[in-house]
Amino acid sequence: MSEEIISTKEVNTSLSNYENSLLAYVGSFGLPTEGILVPIAERKSVIRNFEDVVDLLRQEDISGAVYISKFITAASSGLFDAALNYLWDETVFQLRKRVAIYDIEYFYDVAVTSDKRKRLSGVEDLVKLDDSELIKGAKEIDMISDIGYRHLDYIKYMRNWASAAHPNQVEITGLQLISWLQTCIKEVINLPNSNITIEIGRLLKNLKEKSLGDSEIQALTSFVCNLSQEKVNSLSAGLFGTYSRRETEQFVRENIRKVFPIIWDRIDEEVKNDFGIKYARFAVNGDGEEAKYARELLELVNGQSYLPEQIRTTELDTVINQLYEAHNSILNNFYKEPTFAYQLERLVGNNRIPKQLDNKYVYTLVDAFITNGNGVCYDAEPIYIKLIKQFNQEQITIAVFSFMNEHISSMLQFSLCEKKYRQLIEIMEEKNTSPAISEVIELIKNFKGLSNMRKDTMIKQKMASYKTLIK
């Protein structure tokens, strides 16, 4: 241990000499040298704490943690933006590794709801997922915790904010950087799969290996009754996706036919509507077999009422997905968003939004309007405001309650997002005609730190009493 301490001291004392020599060399070419490297004091904070944090890694993970080696090298060199990139690369790499050994098709069914799902089939396609899709999917199947999801959202935001395109790494402290490394190790790399994740994995394995008997169906009924609402929704999406795929074996479909009615009554309306939209997408895209199986499963549970107006609904759903993906993309969202915002404005016109799309439509507009925390997309914002001002009372209710949505709540930890959300509430207040919603609006206006509102005990109790307002 004494040799390690001496080694750390040697690294610290050599930083100044290294920096002076390096910057002198860079300056000899006439290149800028100011603001290139983070102050030495901040680098020392990382080095002092690195040993304790890296000790958290399991022995079997250490030898393959290449990006963590690059992380400490970049951090000690004073390149915090590069270190943050390497930290994020390691996190994504480890998350992909964990997902790869789970039921990959189930993961895709849960993580991806757009047409992109058709292009994903094996482990090798994990690289086609955006980071936000990967994290959200991992959260849906319980591979990362609620706290981990929120922390990763913040780290992703900081990684994009302090990138080569936004050279403001000097505002990141060494303690912040090392704490983010600790978060990624504890919340992703070391976090064991939950019992629910393991049990769902076992259920999916059984579904695809043998015909289920009555005793197994009875055990499954008890298991489903103990699942949270979010997990029931995720499981139903996975089963629907498996049933609809043309390559699924018939005995697997028979198993799902035994299981799906047990789950159906516990699924959220939004998820049921999404199944109807998926059927319409299959039909419009000429995926005849997939459409046949999707409708077959809906008819099994008398879910025909969730079949939507096919053409316009599918077009709207596609553009809403494209807008969401453009807004949440890592690069060039300001250039991508206006195109899809214009398309959405054209499709909506003065027509009503199909009921099946209400939640998705409102949440996507709210998400886009409150920004990604980095800045306002000025070319698209007038369209967002116009469409938001066209909300009917039910859509106003969804928008006002959107702080309860996990993704929206997570974004509200950023000051610009909270500011824009309060602006949204002002617009909703002008149009709202419901006394009950007026009470909720007042709660929001008077609440400090909106990202914490979703978890506030008093607010949760009040929201439970307003639950009947949300369709």
Tab-separated table of C-alpha atoms in Angstrom:
chain	number	residue	atom	x	y	z
A	1	MET	CA	0.000	0.000	0.000
A	2	SER	CA	2.881	2.383	0.751
A	3	GLU	CA	4.150	1.902	-2.810
A	4	GLU	CA	0.668	2.829	-4.125
A	5	ILE	CA	0.615	5.983	-1.987
A	6	ILE	CA	4.092	6.936	-3.198
A	7	SER	CA	2.955	6.271	-6.756
A	8	THR	CA	-0.060	8.550	-6.321
A	9	LYS	CA	2.132	11.308	-4.880
A	10	GLU	CA	4.524	10.932	-7.782
A	11	VAL	CA	1.644	11.290	-10.227
A	12	ASN	CA	0.399	14.420	-8.450
A	13	THR	CA	3.793	16.125	-8.314
A	14	SER	CA	4.535	15.325	-11.947
A	15	LEU	CA	1.326	16.906	-13.242
A	16	SER	CA	2.688	20.442	-13.095
A	17	ASN	CA	5.892	19.573	-14.951
A	18	TYR	CA	3.955	17.624	-17.562
A	19	GLU	CA	1.489	20.466	-18.118
A	20	ASN	CA	4.188	23.116	-18.462
A	21	SER	CA	6.147	21.042	-20.971
A	22	LEU	CA	3.088	20.066	-22.994
A	23	LEU	CA	1.605	23.553	-23.208
A	24	ALA	CA	4.996	25.009	-24.082
A	25	TYR	CA	5.228	22.520	-26.949
A	26	VAL	CA	1.677	23.328	-28.136
A	27	GLY	CA	2.349	27.054	-27.840
A	28	SER	CA	5.504	26.776	-29.931
A	29	PHE	CA	3.257	26.240	-32.954
A	30	GLY	CA	1.255	29.350	-32.177
A	31	LEU	CA	-1.711	27.267	-31.046
A	32	PRO	CA	-3.940	28.432	-28.135
A	33	THR	CA	-2.972	27.201	-24.671
A	34	GLU	CA	-5.499	28.983	-22.431
A	35	GLY	CA	-8.438	26.953	-21.130
A	36	ILE	CA	-7.231	23.732	-22.764
A	37	LEU	CA	-6.539	21.768	-19.583
A	38	VAL	CA	-8.502	21.647	-16.343
A	39	PRO	CA	-6.664	23.145	-13.317
A	40	ILE	CA	-4.266	20.741	-11.585
A	41	ALA	CA	-6.131	21.006	-8.265
A	42	GLU	CA	-9.232	19.484	-9.865
A	43	ARG	CA	-7.212	16.657	-11.430
A	44	LYS	CA	-5.715	15.855	-8.037
A	45	SER	CA	-9.255	15.417	-6.657
A	46	VAL	CA	-9.852	12.686	-9.219
A	47	ILE	CA	-6.515	10.947	-8.563
A	48	ARG	CA	-6.901	11.092	-4.755
A	49	ASN	CA	-10.279	9.358	-4.908
A	50	PHE	CA	-9.746	7.066	-7.891
A	51	GLU	CA	-8.367	4.136	-5.904
A	52	ASP	CA	-11.375	3.958	-3.570
A	53	VAL	CA	-13.826	4.127	-6.453
A	54	VAL	CA	-12.099	1.681	-8.799
A	55	ASP	CA	-11.865	-0.793	-5.900
A	56	LEU	CA	-15.655	-1.117	-6.220
A	57	LEU	CA	-15.195	-2.981	-9.511
A	58	ARG	CA	-15.545	-6.734	-9.392
A	59	GLN	CA	-12.342	-8.589	-10.150
A	60	GLU	CA	-13.784	-10.129	-13.313
A	61	ASP	CA	-14.663	-6.684	-14.708
A	62	ILE	CA	-11.325	-4.949	-14.087
A	63	SER	CA	-9.226	-6.473	-16.869
A	64	GLY	CA	-11.770	-5.527	-19.541
A	65	ALA	CA	-12.482	-1.982	-18.325
A	66	VAL	CA	-10.460	-0.286	-21.078
A	67	TYR	CA	-12.502	2.901	-21.038
A	68	ILE	CA	-11.901	3.380	-17.305
A	69	SER	CA	-8.155	3.276	-17.996
A	70	LYS	CA	-8.703	5.925	-20.653
A	71	PHE	CA	-10.909	7.840	-18.215
A	72	ILE	CA	-8.182	8.206	-15.564
A	73	THR	CA	-5.531	8.938	-18.203
A	74	ALA	CA	-7.630	11.731	-19.722
A	75	ALA	CA	-8.667	13.109	-16.323
A	76	SER	CA	-5.095	13.246	-15.002
A	77	SER	CA	-4.024	14.949	-18.235
A	78	GLY	CA	-6.609	17.682	-17.628
A	79	LEU	CA	-9.022	16.661	-20.386
A	80	PHE	CA	-12.223	16.253	-18.376
A	81	ASP	CA	-14.421	16.352	-21.498
A	82	ALA	CA	-12.554	13.360	-22.922
A	83	ALA	CA	-12.677	11.588	-19.542
A	84	LEU	CA	-16.427	12.064	-19.399
A	85	ASN	CA	-16.758	10.584	-22.893
A	86	TYR	CA	-14.728	7.537	-21.877
A	87	LEU	CA	-16.791	7.130	-18.716
A	88	TRP	CA	-19.981	7.186	-20.783
A	89	ASP	CA	-18.504	4.736	-23.320
A	90	GLU	CA	-17.706	2.291	-20.492
A	91	THR	CA	-21.219	2.651	-19.078
A	92	VAL	CA	-22.855	1.973	-22.458
A	93	PHE	CA	-20.479	-0.940	-23.116
A	94	GLN	CA	-21.321	-2.559	-19.772
A	95	LEU	CA	-25.040	-1.981	-20.230
A	96	ARG	CA	-24.979	-3.604	-23.665
A	97	LYS	CA	-23.063	-6.537	-22.197
A	98	ARG	CA	-25.739	-7.085	-19.544
A	99	VAL	CA	-28.618	-6.760	-22.003
A	100	ALA	CA	-26.921	-9.184	-24.427
A	101	ILE	CA	-27.224	-12.103	-22.002
A	102	TYR	CA	-30.926	-11.430	-21.337
A	103	ASP	CA	-33.816	-12.142	-23.743
A	104	ILE	CA	-32.727	-9.747	-26.494
A	105	GLU	CA	-35.998	-9.819	-28.469
A	106	TYR	CA	-37.970	-9.032	-25.319
A	107	PHE	CA	-35.613	-6.147	-24.610
A	108	TYR	CA	-36.155	-4.694	-28.098
A	109	ASP	CA	-39.944	-5.060	-27.754
A	110	VAL	CA	-39.854	-3.083	-24.512
A	111	ALA	CA	-37.218	-0.493	-25.470
A	112	VAL	CA	-38.266	0.397	-29.038
A	113	THR	CA	-41.845	1.218	-30.047
A	114	SER	CA	-41.193	2.758	-33.477
A	115	ASP	CA	-40.682	1.140	-36.903
A	116	LYS	CA	-37.034	0.879	-35.978
A	117	ARG	CA	-37.970	-2.291	-34.065
A	118	LYS	CA	-38.244	-4.185	-37.380
A	119	ARG	CA	-34.532	-3.636	-38.014
A	120	LEU	CA	-33.429	-5.093	-34.682
A	121	SER	CA	-33.097	-8.828	-34.229
A	122	GLY	CA	-29.916	-9.988	-32.494
A	123	VAL	CA	-27.260	-8.908	-30.022
A	124	GLU	CA	-25.227	-7.376	-32.851
A	125	ASP	CA	-28.007	-4.802	-33.399
A	126	LEU	CA	-27.630	-3.306	-29.921
A	127	VAL	CA	-25.225	-0.768	-31.434
A	128	LYS	CA	-28.139	0.594	-33.494
A	129	LEU	CA	-29.910	1.800	-30.360
A	130	ASP	CA	-29.486	5.396	-29.244
A	131	ASP	CA	-28.061	5.735	-25.741
A	132	SER	CA	-31.417	7.056	-24.516
A	133	GLU	CA	-33.205	3.954	-25.900
A	134	LEU	CA	-30.659	1.660	-24.268
A	135	ILE	CA	-31.004	3.337	-20.866
A	136	LYS	CA	-34.796	3.514	-21.017
A	137	GLY	CA	-35.031	-0.145	-22.047
A	138	ALA	CA	-32.680	-1.193	-19.253
A	139	LYS	CA	-34.831	0.752	-16.792
A	140	GLU	CA	-38.015	-0.895	-18.107
A	141	ILE	CA	-36.646	-4.385	-17.457
A	142	ASP	CA	-35.156	-3.384	-14.086
A	143	MET	CA	-31.481	-3.654	-15.078
A	144	ILE	CA	-30.949	-0.199	-13.635
A	145	SER	CA	-32.786	1.341	-10.703
A	146	ASP	CA	-34.990	4.440	-10.670
A	147	ILE	CA	-32.151	6.357	-9.001
A	148	GLY	CA	-29.645	4.974	-11.479
A	149	TYR	CA	-31.863	6.038	-14.390
A	150	ARG	CA	-32.039	9.595	-13.125
A	151	HIS	CA	-28.286	9.763	-12.452
A	152	LEU	CA	-27.479	8.366	-15.894
A	153	ASP	CA	-29.824	10.895	-17.482
A	154	TYR	CA	-27.834	13.636	-15.749
A	155	ILE	CA	-24.441	12.178	-16.688
A	156	LYS	CA	-25.605	11.836	-20.320
A	157	TYR	CA	-26.700	15.475	-20.240
A	158	MET	CA	-23.338	16.592	-18.824
A	159	ARG	CA	-21.459	14.440	-21.326
A	160	ASN	CA	-23.303	16.171	-24.190
A	161	TRP	CA	-22.950	19.596	-22.562
A	162	ALA	CA	-19.202	19.310	-21.891
A	163	SER	CA	-18.267	17.797	-25.241
A	164	ALA	CA	-15.901	18.960	-27.943
A	165	ALA	CA	-18.844	20.902	-29.397
A	166	HIS	CA	-19.408	22.676	-26.072
A	167	PRO	CA	-15.930	23.389	-24.635
A	168	ASN	CA	-16.897	24.174	-21.057
A	169	GLN	CA	-15.152	21.360	-19.197
A	170	VAL	CA	-13.627	23.877	-16.793
A	171	GLU	CA	-17.002	24.054	-15.037
A	172	ILE	CA	-16.773	20.357	-14.108
A	173	THR	CA	-15.018	19.687	-10.815
A	174	GLY	CA	-12.823	16.707	-10.049
A	175	LEU	CA	-15.186	15.565	-7.310
A	176	GLN	CA	-18.112	15.629	-9.753
A	177	LEU	CA	-16.172	13.577	-12.277
A	178	ILE	CA	-15.113	10.915	-9.789
A	179	SER	CA	-18.642	10.757	-8.310
A	180	TRP	CA	-20.042	10.067	-11.793
A	181	LEU	CA	-17.570	7.197	-12.159
A	182	GLN	CA	-18.776	5.842	-8.820
A	183	THR	CA	-22.399	6.139	-9.953
A	184	CYS	CA	-21.758	4.229	-13.180
A	185	ILE	CA	-19.951	1.444	-11.330
A	186	LYS	CA	-22.573	1.100	-8.586
A	187	GLU	CA	-25.721	1.656	-10.661
A	188	VAL	CA	-24.755	-0.179	-13.860
A	189	ILE	CA	-21.625	-2.312	-13.749
A	190	ASN	CA	-22.082	-3.806	-10.264
A	191	LEU	CA	-25.870	-3.656	-9.903
A	192	PRO	CA	-27.249	-7.219	-9.790
A	193	ASN	CA	-30.401	-8.065	-11.691
A	194	SER	CA	-33.476	-7.699	-9.520
A	195	ASN	CA	-35.571	-10.715	-8.556
A	196	ILE	CA	-38.310	-9.435	-10.866
A	197	THR	CA	-35.903	-9.280	-13.817
A	198	ILE	CA	-34.701	-12.810	-13.088
A	199	GLU	CA	-38.255	-14.154	-12.734
A	200	ILE	CA	-39.432	-12.500	-15.961
A	201	GLY	CA	-36.359	-13.890	-17.711
A	202	ARG	CA	-37.250	-17.370	-16.440
A	203	LEU	CA	-40.862	-16.934	-17.579
A	204	LEU	CA	-39.779	-15.901	-21.089
A	205	LYS	CA	-37.379	-18.846	-21.264
A	206	ASN	CA	-40.159	-21.281	-20.276
A	207	LEU	CA	-42.565	-19.740	-22.782
A	208	LYS	CA	-40.113	-20.400	-25.606
A	209	GLU	CA	-39.003	-23.879	-24.578
A	210	LYS	CA	-42.118	-25.888	-23.707
A	211	SER	CA	-45.910	-25.872	-23.534
A	212	LEU	CA	-47.172	-24.512	-20.230
A	213	GLY	CA	-49.459	-26.675	-18.095
A	214	ASP	CA	-52.317	-25.594	-15.816
A	215	SER	CA	-50.132	-25.542	-12.680
A	216	GLU	CA	-47.603	-23.284	-14.383
A	217	ILE	CA	-50.352	-20.929	-15.566
A	218	GLN	CA	-51.701	-20.746	-12.005
A	219	ALA	CA	-48.222	-19.915	-10.662
A	220	LEU	CA	-47.868	-17.280	-13.361
A	221	THR	CA	-51.173	-15.688	-12.317
A	222	SER	CA	-49.846	-15.225	-8.770
A	223	PHE	CA	-46.578	-13.832	-10.125
A	224	VAL	CA	-48.322	-11.262	-12.343
A	225	CYS	CA	-50.564	-10.112	-9.490
A	226	ASN	CA	-47.446	-9.101	-7.540
A	227	LEU	CA	-45.843	-7.128	-10.387
A	228	SER	CA	-45.873	-3.334	-10.405
A	229	GLN	CA	-47.906	-1.527	-13.061
A	230	GLU	CA	-44.759	-0.596	-15.003
A	231	LYS	CA	-43.527	-4.197	-15.086
A	232	VAL	CA	-46.931	-5.527	-16.214
A	233	ASN	CA	-46.899	-2.977	-19.048
A	234	SER	CA	-43.374	-4.005	-20.066
A	235	LEU	CA	-44.173	-7.724	-19.911
A	236	SER	CA	-47.298	-7.261	-22.038
A	237	ALA	CA	-45.301	-5.338	-24.671
A	238	GLY	CA	-42.789	-8.176	-24.829
A	239	LEU	CA	-45.500	-10.832	-25.175
A	240	PHE	CA	-47.340	-8.834	-27.845
A	241	GLY	CA	-44.113	-8.409	-29.814
A	242	THR	CA	-43.257	-12.106	-29.569
A	243	TYR	CA	-46.753	-13.188	-30.628
A	244	SER	CA	-46.744	-10.831	-33.639
A	245	ARG	CA	-43.412	-11.956	-35.092
A	246	ARG	CA	-43.836	-14.288	-38.056
A	247	GLU	CA	-40.917	-16.528	-37.008
A	248	THR	CA	-42.436	-17.320	-33.582
A	249	GLU	CA	-43.213	-21.023	-33.198
A	250	GLN	CA	-46.850	-21.991	-32.835
A	251	PHE	CA	-46.483	-23.606	-29.398
A	252	VAL	CA	-45.018	-20.320	-28.133
A	253	ARG	CA	-48.095	-18.481	-29.422
A	254	GLU	CA	-50.301	-21.015	-27.649
A	255	ASN	CA	-48.438	-20.292	-24.414
A	256	ILE	CA	-48.938	-16.568	-24.872
A	257	ARG	CA	-52.655	-17.124	-25.562
A	258	LYS	CA	-52.871	-18.747	-22.113
A	259	VAL	CA	-50.947	-15.940	-20.430
A	260	PHE	CA	-52.156	-12.770	-22.161
A	261	PRO	CA	-55.751	-12.714	-20.813
A	262	ILE	CA	-54.319	-12.846	-17.275
A	263	ILE	CA	-52.289	-9.713	-17.945
A	264	TRP	CA	-54.768	-7.767	-20.097
A	265	ASP	CA	-56.956	-6.375	-17.298
A	266	ARG	CA	-53.906	-4.935	-15.544
A	267	ILE	CA	-52.413	-3.140	-18.553
A	268	ASP	CA	-52.607	0.674	-18.769
A	269	GLU	CA	-54.958	2.149	-21.368
A	270	GLU	CA	-51.996	3.840	-23.031
A	271	VAL	CA	-50.334	0.456	-23.597
A	272	LYS	CA	-53.545	-1.069	-24.975
A	273	ASN	CA	-53.842	1.854	-27.377
A	274	ASP	CA	-50.247	1.275	-28.443
A	275	PHE	CA	-51.065	-2.335	-29.350
A	276	GLY	CA	-53.822	-1.030	-31.644
A	277	ILE	CA	-51.351	1.366	-33.244
A	278	LYS	CA	-48.851	-1.447	-33.798
A	279	TYR	CA	-51.541	-3.450	-35.584
A	280	ALA	CA	-52.296	-0.446	-37.823
A	281	ARG	CA	-48.605	0.020	-38.582
A	282	PHE	CA	-48.295	-3.623	-39.647
A	283	ALA	CA	-51.358	-3.300	-41.887
A	284	VAL	CA	-50.244	-0.063	-43.552
A	285	ASN	CA	-46.680	-1.292	-44.112
A	286	GLY	CA	-47.884	-4.451	-45.803
A	287	ASP	CA	-46.719	-6.755	-43.001
A	288	GLY	CA	-49.676	-9.091	-43.478
A	289	GLU	CA	-48.627	-11.925	-41.189
A	290	GLU	CA	-47.643	-9.597	-38.342
A	291	ALA	CA	-50.963	-7.734	-38.705
A	292	LYS	CA	-52.885	-11.048	-38.633
A	293	TYR	CA	-51.194	-12.196	-35.433
A	294	ALA	CA	-51.515	-8.790	-33.735
A	295	ARG	CA	-55.239	-8.655	-34.441
A	296	GLU	CA	-55.633	-12.266	-33.388
A	297	LEU	CA	-54.202	-11.491	-29.953
A	298	LEU	CA	-56.347	-8.365	-29.541
A	299	GLU	CA	-59.469	-10.314	-30.502
A	300	LEU	CA	-58.561	-12.939	-27.899
A	301	VAL	CA	-59.058	-10.321	-25.150
A	302	ASN	CA	-61.915	-8.439	-26.888
A	303	GLY	CA	-59.561	-5.554	-27.589
A	304	GLN	CA	-60.954	-4.612	-31.019
A	305	SER	CA	-62.020	-1.211	-29.719
A	306	TYR	CA	-58.338	-0.300	-29.563
A	307	LEU	CA	-57.910	-0.679	-33.328
A	308	PRO	CA	-57.455	2.917	-34.606
A	309	GLU	CA	-58.103	4.893	-37.776
A	310	GLN	CA	-55.306	3.202	-39.615
A	311	ILE	CA	-53.699	5.482	-42.172
A	312	ARG	CA	-53.678	8.861	-40.440
A	313	THR	CA	-53.027	7.351	-37.034
A	314	THR	CA	-50.036	5.427	-38.309
A	315	GLU	CA	-48.617	8.470	-40.097
A	316	LEU	CA	-49.070	10.570	-36.972
A	317	ASP	CA	-47.495	7.886	-34.812
A	318	THR	CA	-44.484	7.677	-37.150
A	319	VAL	CA	-43.907	11.444	-37.128
A	320	ILE	CA	-44.362	11.631	-33.343
A	321	ASN	CA	-41.715	8.900	-32.970
A	322	GLN	CA	-39.387	10.718	-35.374
A	323	LEU	CA	-39.797	13.991	-33.489
A	324	TYR	CA	-39.129	12.270	-30.163
A	325	GLU	CA	-36.000	10.559	-31.527
A	326	ALA	CA	-34.734	13.776	-33.153
A	327	HIS	CA	-35.273	15.775	-29.957
A	328	ASN	CA	-33.489	13.195	-27.801
A	329	SER	CA	-30.629	12.482	-30.207
A	330	ILE	CA	-27.124	13.245	-28.981
A	331	LEU	CA	-26.116	15.385	-31.963
A	332	ASN	CA	-27.814	18.019	-34.146
A	333	ASN	CA	-31.252	17.925	-32.536
A	334	PHE	CA	-31.696	21.629	-33.356
A	335	TYR	CA	-31.295	20.790	-37.059
A	336	LYS	CA	-33.438	17.642	-37.035
A	337	GLU	CA	-36.406	18.776	-34.942
A	338	PRO	CA	-37.926	21.481	-37.216
A	339	THR	CA	-38.403	19.026	-40.124
A	340	PHE	CA	-40.527	16.676	-38.032
A	341	ALA	CA	-42.261	19.533	-36.223
A	342	TYR	CA	-43.455	20.871	-39.610
A	343	GLN	CA	-44.619	17.389	-40.645
A	344	LEU	CA	-46.522	17.003	-37.387
A	345	GLU	CA	-48.158	20.419	-37.812
A	346	ARG	CA	-49.248	19.420	-41.346
A	347	LEU	CA	-50.725	16.099	-40.235
A	348	VAL	CA	-52.535	17.561	-37.229
A	349	GLY	CA	-54.003	20.588	-38.980
A	350	ASN	CA	-57.345	21.425	-37.394
A	351	ASN	CA	-58.281	17.765	-36.965
A	352	ARG	CA	-58.628	15.920	-33.697
A	353	ILE	CA	-55.851	13.645	-32.526
A	354	PRO	CA	-56.964	9.984	-32.454
A	355	LYS	CA	-57.669	9.058	-28.860
A	356	GLN	CA	-55.095	6.255	-28.993
A	357	LEU	CA	-52.328	8.824	-29.577
A	358	ASP	CA	-53.379	11.417	-26.985
A	359	ASN	CA	-50.814	10.461	-24.331
A	360	LYS	CA	-47.942	9.917	-26.736
A	361	TYR	CA	-48.723	13.128	-28.674
A	362	VAL	CA	-48.949	15.308	-25.568
A	363	TYR	CA	-45.880	13.832	-23.841
A	364	THR	CA	-43.766	14.242	-26.998
A	365	LEU	CA	-44.807	17.882	-27.437
A	366	VAL	CA	-44.180	18.609	-23.747
A	367	ASP	CA	-40.772	16.885	-23.958
A	368	ALA	CA	-39.801	18.884	-27.065
A	369	PHE	CA	-41.141	22.188	-25.720
A	370	ILE	CA	-39.280	22.026	-22.392
A	371	THR	CA	-36.038	21.450	-24.407
A	372	ASN	CA	-33.196	19.012	-23.711
A	373	GLY	CA	-31.687	21.410	-21.182
A	374	ASN	CA	-29.048	22.809	-23.543
A	375	GLY	CA	-31.078	25.426	-25.408
A	376	VAL	CA	-34.298	26.262	-27.264
A	377	CYS	CA	-34.885	25.003	-30.812
A	378	TYR	CA	-36.155	28.356	-32.071
A	379	ASP	CA	-37.227	27.112	-35.528
A	380	ALA	CA	-39.506	24.474	-34.008
A	381	GLU	CA	-40.735	26.274	-30.870
A	382	PRO	CA	-43.495	28.351	-32.593
A	383	ILE	CA	-44.964	25.092	-33.928
A	384	TYR	CA	-44.866	23.495	-30.484
A	385	ILE	CA	-46.655	26.508	-28.989
A	386	LYS	CA	-49.278	26.493	-31.753
A	387	LEU	CA	-50.015	22.781	-31.305
A	388	ILE	CA	-50.002	23.049	-27.507
A	389	LYS	CA	-52.539	25.883	-27.688
A	390	GLN	CA	-54.800	23.549	-29.688
A	391	PHE	CA	-54.978	21.007	-26.836
A	392	ASN	CA	-58.474	19.972	-25.819
A	393	GLN	CA	-59.372	19.613	-22.137
A	394	GLU	CA	-58.305	15.980	-21.953
A	395	GLN	CA	-54.937	16.841	-23.531
A	396	ILE	CA	-54.562	19.797	-21.155
A	397	THR	CA	-55.062	17.367	-18.271
A	398	ILE	CA	-52.346	15.043	-19.634
A	399	ALA	CA	-49.958	17.995	-20.094
A	400	VAL	CA	-50.544	19.328	-16.573
A	401	PHE	CA	-49.995	15.862	-15.097
A	402	SER	CA	-46.883	15.243	-17.232
A	403	PHE	CA	-44.580	16.040	-14.296
A	404	MET	CA	-45.584	12.556	-13.076
A	405	ASN	CA	-44.024	10.989	-16.188
A	406	GLU	CA	-40.614	9.560	-15.313
A	407	HIS	CA	-38.749	11.013	-18.298
A	408	ILE	CA	-40.324	14.480	-17.992
A	409	SER	CA	-39.668	14.482	-14.236
A	410	SER	CA	-36.021	13.591	-14.823
A	411	MET	CA	-35.614	16.433	-17.346
A	412	LEU	CA	-37.047	18.929	-14.824
A	413	GLN	CA	-33.823	18.692	-12.817
A	414	PHE	CA	-32.325	21.052	-15.424
A	415	SER	CA	-33.067	24.741	-14.912
A	416	LEU	CA	-34.041	25.514	-18.531
A	417	CYS	CA	-36.439	22.553	-18.632
A	418	GLU	CA	-38.119	23.651	-15.406
A	419	LYS	CA	-38.428	27.213	-16.710
A	420	LYS	CA	-40.059	26.021	-19.945
A	421	TYR	CA	-42.371	23.659	-18.045
A	422	ARG	CA	-43.624	26.565	-15.949
A	423	GLN	CA	-44.215	28.472	-19.206
A	424	LEU	CA	-46.220	25.480	-20.468
A	425	ILE	CA	-48.321	25.538	-17.291
A	426	GLU	CA	-49.119	29.217	-17.904
A	427	ILE	CA	-50.424	28.342	-21.378
A	428	MET	CA	-52.492	25.494	-19.952
A	429	GLU	CA	-53.897	27.752	-17.244
A	430	GLU	CA	-55.281	30.135	-19.892
A	431	LYS	CA	-57.110	27.308	-21.702
A	432	ASN	CA	-58.156	25.114	-18.782
A	433	THR	CA	-61.844	24.936	-17.823
A	434	SER	CA	-61.638	22.262	-15.112
A	435	PRO	CA	-61.678	23.424	-11.449
A	436	ALA	CA	-59.825	20.258	-10.394
A	437	ILE	CA	-57.050	20.889	-12.916
A	438	SER	CA	-56.852	24.495	-11.697
A	439	GLU	CA	-56.016	23.117	-8.240
A	440	VAL	CA	-53.225	20.966	-9.716
A	441	ILE	CA	-51.886	23.971	-11.644
A	442	GLU	CA	-51.698	25.959	-8.410
A	443	LEU	CA	-49.785	23.123	-6.746
A	444	ILE	CA	-47.258	23.136	-9.599
A	445	LYS	CA	-46.873	26.928	-9.593
A	446	ASN	CA	-46.124	26.967	-5.856
A	447	PHE	CA	-43.838	23.933	-5.749
A	448	LYS	CA	-40.073	24.509	-5.545
A	449	GLY	CA	-37.887	22.109	-7.498
A	450	LEU	CA	-40.353	20.421	-9.866
A	451	SER	CA	-38.119	17.398	-10.511
A	452	ASN	CA	-38.841	16.299	-6.918
A	453	MET	CA	-42.588	16.827	-7.159
A	454	ARG	CA	-43.315	13.349	-8.534
A	455	LYS	CA	-41.832	11.710	-5.415
A	456	ASP	CA	-43.268	14.127	-2.836
A	457	THR	CA	-45.515	12.206	-0.413
A	458	MET	CA	-48.156	14.920	-0.125
A	459	ILE	CA	-48.263	15.424	-3.898
A	460	LYS	CA	-48.555	11.656	-4.514
A	461	GLN	CA	-51.546	11.522	-2.187
A	462	LYS	CA	-53.205	14.430	-3.968
A	463	MET	CA	-52.469	12.928	-7.388
A	464	ALA	CA	-54.107	9.673	-6.299
A	465	SER	CA	-57.313	11.590	-5.583
A	466	TYR	CA	-57.157	13.127	-9.082
A	467	LYS	CA	-56.448	9.811	-10.806
A	468	THR	CA	-59.896	9.612	-12.416
A	469	LEU	CA	-59.069	12.757	-14.409
A	470	ILE	CA	-56.404	10.898	-16.424
A	471	LYS	CA	-57.816	8.690	-19.160
